[in-house]
Amino acid sequence: MCSRFFRSIGFYSIAWLVLMAVAAQPLYAQTSPLARVCGKVTERATDEALPSAVIFIPAFDMFTTTDPDGNFCVQLPPGKTTLRVTHLGMAVAEAEVDAVVGEELFVEIRMSFSALYMEEISVTARAVHSLEQPGTVSRIGREAIEHTQASSLADLFELLPGQLSGTPALSGPRQSLLRQVPTTADAARANALGTGFFIDGIPVSNNANLQDDVTILNAAPGAQPPFASVAGRGLDLREIPPDLIESLEVIQGIPSARFGDITTGAVLLQSRAGAIAPQLRFRFNPNLIDASFTAGRGDGLRETGLSFSGNLTQSQADPRQNLDRYNRISTQLNISRAWLENRALRTNVRLQASQFLDERRRDPQDEVSKRVREAQDRFFQFATNSSYAFRQDRSHRISLDTNISLRQQRGFYAENITRFGLFPISDAISDTTMTGTFGSTDYRNETTVEGNPLNMYLRLEYTNRFQTGSLVHRPLFGFEWKHDSNRGEGRQFDVLKPPRQNFSVGDRPRSFDDIPALNLVSLYAEHRLAGYVANRVYTLQAGLRFDNVVPESAFRGTFGTVLAPRLNASAEIVQGLNIRAGYGITAKAPPLNMLFPGPRYFDVVNFSNFTTNPDERLAIITTAVVEPDNSGMRPYTSLKYEAGLFYDRNSIYLSLTLFDERTSGAFGFTREVYPVVFQRFEALEFPPGAPPVLNPDPVETRVFLGAYDLPRNSRFVNSRGIEFDSFFNPRLPWLSSLTINGAFITTAAGDDGLSIDTNRLFGTSVPDRIGIYTREKTERSRLSTSIRTIHHVPDLGLVVSLLAQTVWIDRDSRTAFNPNPVGFITAEGERVMIPENQQSSDAFADIRLKVSDTFLAEERRPPLWLFNLRLSKSFAGGAQASFFVNNVFSSRPLYESRRSGTLVRRNPPLFFGFDLSLTIRS
């Protein structure tokens, strides 16, 4: 296996070098004509020039600095681009310029000590459209992060079109749900697992998380363990404190080919780095206390940049009790530097150490079960970004990104368990019949799950930029390697005091040391071009990505390969108005807990004799071991289409996008039936002081039908809809800006596999047969809008925003329900399929599903309104305060469910919080 893997790596390396050599041919071509952009940087309050300010152009990895009079000039490729200006002690300023060859463009940039004093700030998500990110992209800057007073990334996602506002909470794992409305648990899992998070270009992986438990069979398949865990799911959004993030971009459309192991979208996070005036921030709300500190010196270009960020958070679900608590400690150190005389070589090193603790302490009033649970996660990361730019215009660049991250995860739960009668126990780990022992009627189980996920990552990429006529080309080629493994003690407990289980399901400890690693090797190529035709801008991004999951050869993987084309195009119809369209395929590899779920055990009693004399006891147990075969698991894929309009002119932008996303082969747990053949014995005599003497010939042979959960590639999620985002700047005395966004989304989710009615196995008697059925589909539609009015007074450093959120339509239904069985399993465990023309026959009436009259009823919820208020104010001396109130009018109407008849309280409760920060100015 290892030799095949390294041969594949060698092939990919050679292929990458060949592609780079081909792409480098324009390296010796004539330099593309450049446009000249000049400007002046001043302080807004005094109009004084700011010398030594750094003007950075991220799109081209170029920078310059201002002279003693605050002036600068830089030569750029033609077209729109963003200038990012930094100065120690000042809020970051950005300016968008449209450079034209043959013309000198002058731009004036005014900076302030606080973003609230700047003339224009953005405190919401803004749609972004550029050659770098031509799909549907929303950007959330530092000003929006601070104004939102977010305690996790989940709070920031509420700024996106179609997302609903909720209560800031850290009492349980938070998961993302992009371009989808809630339907089924498997659909939510696929969405969150398929959302990739990239910090400074480095992906955050959860593939090796094995903090899971064996599902008790009267719970749903794949149910969560007693402790907090996101094993086999997406990233826990609580893990990344917003105070460590400078900005984020959310790609919900078709991403660049350089982003892999995703289906839903990509979230690009930029860590806080560079010259940052020391800042101390405190955040309070009824459920949370949060403190953070950030400071940095040097810009990383002219001098070494060194920055530090730290966060400490304590949260509890209910302020009236301290049983459920969540603690978070995160620290981050960034070191950046530009090397060589022309600063062509740049490096950045990011060190991060974090610890998370989610626990429920014992309730003093609980004298029976005495339950406790705990989930602890320690995270260590060493990540580097290096790039070397060729030529004076830096049009050619090779970059290397690396990452090593290690986690120490520990899940723990304990409870007192009472069983009805003494029960036989076996510790066999293979198919056998052997003597067992008897467990206690009352005992305390303590189960620990310990894993040490290791993630290693490497990306080698070459980019080029050249011009032919009026077209600017930007080809890129890349190679990627991801490694995920887990070495740990695994799931451990006392075999004589096992966790709660039932129905003759056995349980054994399991180590993680023997679980193979997951290696994902990828090649990608992409060509981006932009140009003018009849004074109108046209852009095209065409890419192709190849993923090999656990390579066996260059083009074959143990768990499959994926070829993913991606295309984005846009054209300017009239000045400022663009039409765009995109198509692409994205894919997500299965995580370790789906590939290697571990063996399942069944312990069936052949003979049992329990007496008060331990010497006379005897238990004979047959153990059957099921080794789930998941060799057929493959990455699940999403086919994406989108089209839309984008207008940006005169301080007005409008974005309208139609999308259709079809996800197939997503992961989920299916409950299967396993027949265990065993024999019953009888005693010939009961000698005193000794175990019974058994008849060697069995009395009878029986079949026990056991059930277990198996991961399958059978779920589908189809989401389609329209989302819109807009920004207006009326510059009225009482209204500085107005944003309106929203979405109408319809999501259909289901399972292409079959369902066995295993509930019939757990009755007082085993039926002659149990049915096999197709699964119904769940469909939900929701139309929501969010209107934000923003009042900004720069001279006072004051921003007040009001959110009016409306859910106009919210309906869901179950469709494609078929009560007729498509097959059945006999009492002997044989699977029999029924011909389609006989499935409705009365011969199978005993296994036809019976549901209530309201089972298929459609839920139609009435319109719902929510109003939130946020206020931010800067004060002299570097202090800043923010305050928010969610659900200002405490509107929480009741809705009576048409299916269950129960009353459901809608809208989150009235909630408020306060934020105070102090910036130390030099």
Short mmCIF file of C-alpha atoms in Angstrom, two decimals, residues 305-484:
data_model
loop_
_atom_site.label_atom_id
_atom_site.label_comp_id
_atom_site.label_asym_id
_atom_site.label_seq_id
_atom_site.Cartn_x
_atom_site.Cartn_y
_atom_site.Cartn_z
CA GLY A 305 5.57 41.18 11.31
CA LEU A 306 4.74 39.66 14.67
CA SER A 307 1.19 39.48 16.01
CA PHE A 308 -0.57 37.66 18.82
CA SER A 309 -4.25 37.00 19.43
CA GLY A 310 -5.84 35.27 22.39
CA ASN A 311 -9.37 34.46 23.45
CA LEU A 312 -10.92 33.15 26.66
CA THR A 313 -14.61 32.22 26.76
CA GLN A 314 -16.89 30.67 29.36
CA SER A 315 -20.49 29.88 28.51
CA GLN A 316 -23.35 28.07 30.18
CA ALA A 317 -26.70 27.04 28.78
CA ASP A 318 -28.72 28.51 31.65
CA PRO A 319 -27.48 31.40 33.82
CA ARG A 320 -29.50 30.00 36.73
CA GLN A 321 -27.37 26.84 36.98
CA ASN A 322 -23.80 25.88 36.15
CA LEU A 323 -24.20 22.22 35.24
CA ASP A 324 -23.83 22.64 31.44
CA ARG A 325 -20.71 24.63 30.62
CA TYR A 326 -18.48 25.33 27.65
CA ASN A 327 -14.97 26.75 28.01
CA ARG A 328 -12.76 27.92 25.16
CA ILE A 329 -9.12 29.04 25.25
CA SER A 330 -7.47 29.97 21.94
CA THR A 331 -4.11 31.57 21.18
CA GLN A 332 -2.62 32.44 17.82
CA LEU A 333 0.83 33.72 16.84
CA ASN A 334 1.60 35.02 13.34
CA ILE A 335 5.14 35.69 12.10
CA SER A 336 5.52 37.12 8.60
CA ARG A 337 8.45 38.45 6.65
CA ALA A 338 9.51 39.43 3.13
CA TRP A 339 12.98 38.37 2.04
CA LEU A 340 15.51 39.39 -0.60
CA GLU A 341 16.16 42.92 -1.75
CA ASN A 342 13.03 43.08 -3.91
CA ARG A 343 10.88 41.35 -1.26
CA ALA A 344 10.05 38.66 -3.81
CA LEU A 345 10.17 35.87 -1.25
CA ARG A 346 7.49 36.03 1.44
CA THR A 347 6.82 33.70 4.34
CA ASN A 348 4.19 33.50 7.02
CA VAL A 349 4.15 31.16 9.99
CA ARG A 350 1.04 30.66 12.09
CA LEU A 351 1.09 28.85 15.42
CA GLN A 352 -2.17 28.07 17.15
CA ALA A 353 -2.98 26.34 20.42
CA SER A 354 -6.54 25.90 21.68
CA GLN A 355 -8.49 23.96 24.26
CA PHE A 356 -12.23 23.34 24.34
CA LEU A 357 -14.22 21.79 27.16
CA ASP A 358 -17.92 20.96 26.87
CA GLU A 359 -19.23 19.30 30.01
CA ARG A 360 -22.29 18.51 32.06
CA ARG A 361 -21.60 18.14 35.72
CA ARG A 362 -23.55 15.88 38.00
CA ASP A 363 -26.87 17.28 39.15
CA PRO A 364 -26.83 17.23 42.99
CA GLN A 365 -30.53 16.32 42.93
CA ASP A 366 -29.91 13.30 40.71
CA GLU A 367 -29.39 10.49 43.20
CA VAL A 368 -30.34 7.69 40.80
CA SER A 369 -28.41 7.83 37.51
CA LYS A 370 -25.75 10.37 38.61
CA ARG A 371 -25.00 11.14 34.96
CA VAL A 372 -21.99 13.18 33.93
CA ARG A 373 -20.47 13.83 30.51
CA GLU A 374 -17.44 15.64 29.19
CA ALA A 375 -15.85 16.41 25.83
CA GLN A 376 -12.35 17.86 25.85
CA ASP A 377 -10.36 18.84 22.78
CA ARG A 378 -6.81 20.20 22.67
CA PHE A 379 -5.63 21.55 19.33
CA PHE A 380 -2.09 22.38 18.18
CA GLN A 381 -1.21 23.72 14.73
CA PHE A 382 1.89 24.76 12.82
CA ALA A 383 1.07 26.24 9.40
CA THR A 384 3.25 28.03 6.86
CA ASN A 385 2.60 30.03 3.69
CA SER A 386 5.55 30.75 1.39
CA SER A 387 5.64 32.33 -2.04
CA TYR A 388 8.28 33.50 -4.47
CA ALA A 389 7.39 36.02 -7.19
CA PHE A 390 9.28 36.10 -10.48
CA ARG A 391 9.94 39.22 -12.54
CA GLN A 392 9.62 42.83 -11.52
CA ASP A 393 5.84 42.91 -12.02
CA ARG A 394 5.46 39.75 -9.91
CA SER A 395 3.39 38.19 -12.63
CA HIS A 396 4.73 34.69 -12.00
CA ARG A 397 4.65 33.07 -8.60
CA ILE A 398 5.22 29.73 -6.99
CA SER A 399 3.74 29.11 -3.56
CA LEU A 400 4.00 26.40 -0.94
CA ASP A 401 1.50 25.93 1.89
CA THR A 402 2.11 23.37 4.64
CA ASN A 403 0.32 22.39 7.81
CA ILE A 404 0.71 19.98 10.69
CA SER A 405 -2.06 19.90 13.26
CA LEU A 406 -2.61 17.53 16.15
CA ARG A 407 -5.59 17.11 18.42
CA GLN A 408 -5.98 15.36 21.74
CA GLN A 409 -9.65 14.50 22.09
CA ARG A 410 -11.31 12.89 25.08
CA GLY A 411 -14.98 12.09 25.44
CA PHE A 412 -16.30 10.70 28.71
CA TYR A 413 -19.68 9.73 30.11
CA ALA A 414 -20.74 7.87 33.20
CA GLU A 415 -24.06 6.79 34.70
CA ASN A 416 -25.56 4.27 37.07
CA ILE A 417 -27.30 1.46 35.18
CA THR A 418 -29.98 -0.84 36.53
CA ARG A 419 -30.84 -4.01 34.60
CA PHE A 420 -33.88 -6.19 35.21
CA GLY A 421 -32.26 -9.39 36.37
CA LEU A 422 -28.68 -10.53 36.21
CA PHE A 423 -27.39 -10.91 32.69
CA PRO A 424 -24.69 -13.07 31.09
CA ILE A 425 -21.64 -11.27 29.68
CA SER A 426 -18.96 -12.40 27.23
CA ASP A 427 -15.62 -10.81 26.37
CA ALA A 428 -15.10 -12.78 23.15
CA ILE A 429 -13.88 -10.78 20.17
CA SER A 430 -14.36 -13.44 17.50
CA ASP A 431 -17.11 -15.82 16.38
CA THR A 432 -17.25 -18.44 19.12
CA THR A 433 -19.34 -20.19 21.74
CA MET A 434 -17.78 -20.07 25.19
CA THR A 435 -18.39 -19.82 28.89
CA GLY A 436 -19.36 -16.35 30.04
CA THR A 437 -19.96 -14.67 33.34
CA PHE A 438 -22.81 -12.79 35.03
CA GLY A 439 -22.93 -9.03 35.33
CA SER A 440 -24.34 -7.07 38.22
CA THR A 441 -27.90 -5.85 38.33
CA ASP A 442 -26.77 -2.39 39.42
CA TYR A 443 -23.44 -0.94 38.37
CA ARG A 444 -21.80 2.28 37.26
CA ASN A 445 -20.53 2.45 33.71
CA GLU A 446 -17.67 4.78 32.81
CA THR A 447 -16.84 5.01 29.09
CA THR A 448 -13.94 6.98 27.67
CA VAL A 449 -13.27 7.75 23.99
CA GLU A 450 -9.73 9.05 23.41
CA GLY A 451 -8.38 9.94 19.98
CA ASN A 452 -5.38 11.80 18.62
CA PRO A 453 -6.28 13.01 15.12
CA LEU A 454 -3.30 14.05 13.00
CA ASN A 455 -3.68 16.20 9.91
CA MET A 456 -0.86 17.00 7.50
CA TYR A 457 -1.28 19.13 4.44
CA LEU A 458 0.83 20.31 1.52
CA ARG A 459 -0.07 22.48 -1.45
CA LEU A 460 2.36 23.42 -4.23
CA GLU A 461 0.98 25.94 -6.70
CA TYR A 462 2.23 27.89 -9.68
CA THR A 463 0.43 30.99 -10.98
CA ASN A 464 1.14 33.10 -14.02
CA ARG A 465 -0.15 36.35 -15.41
CA PHE A 466 0.27 37.61 -18.95
CA GLN A 467 -1.61 39.60 -21.55
CA THR A 468 -2.55 38.93 -25.17
CA GLY A 469 -4.16 41.94 -26.79
CA SER A 470 -6.87 43.15 -24.45
CA LEU A 471 -7.08 39.86 -22.55
CA VAL A 472 -5.38 39.33 -19.20
CA HIS A 473 -4.64 35.65 -18.52
CA ARG A 474 -4.04 34.03 -15.13
CA PRO A 475 -3.36 30.29 -15.41
CA LEU A 476 -2.58 28.28 -12.31
CA PHE A 477 -1.60 24.69 -11.59
CA GLY A 478 -1.48 22.97 -8.25
CA PHE A 479 -0.73 19.78 -6.38
CA GLU A 480 -2.33 18.92 -3.04
CA TRP A 481 -1.83 16.21 -0.43
CA LYS A 482 -3.94 15.70 2.67
CA HIS A 483 -3.28 13.13 5.35
CA ASP A 484 -5.70 12.29 8.15
#
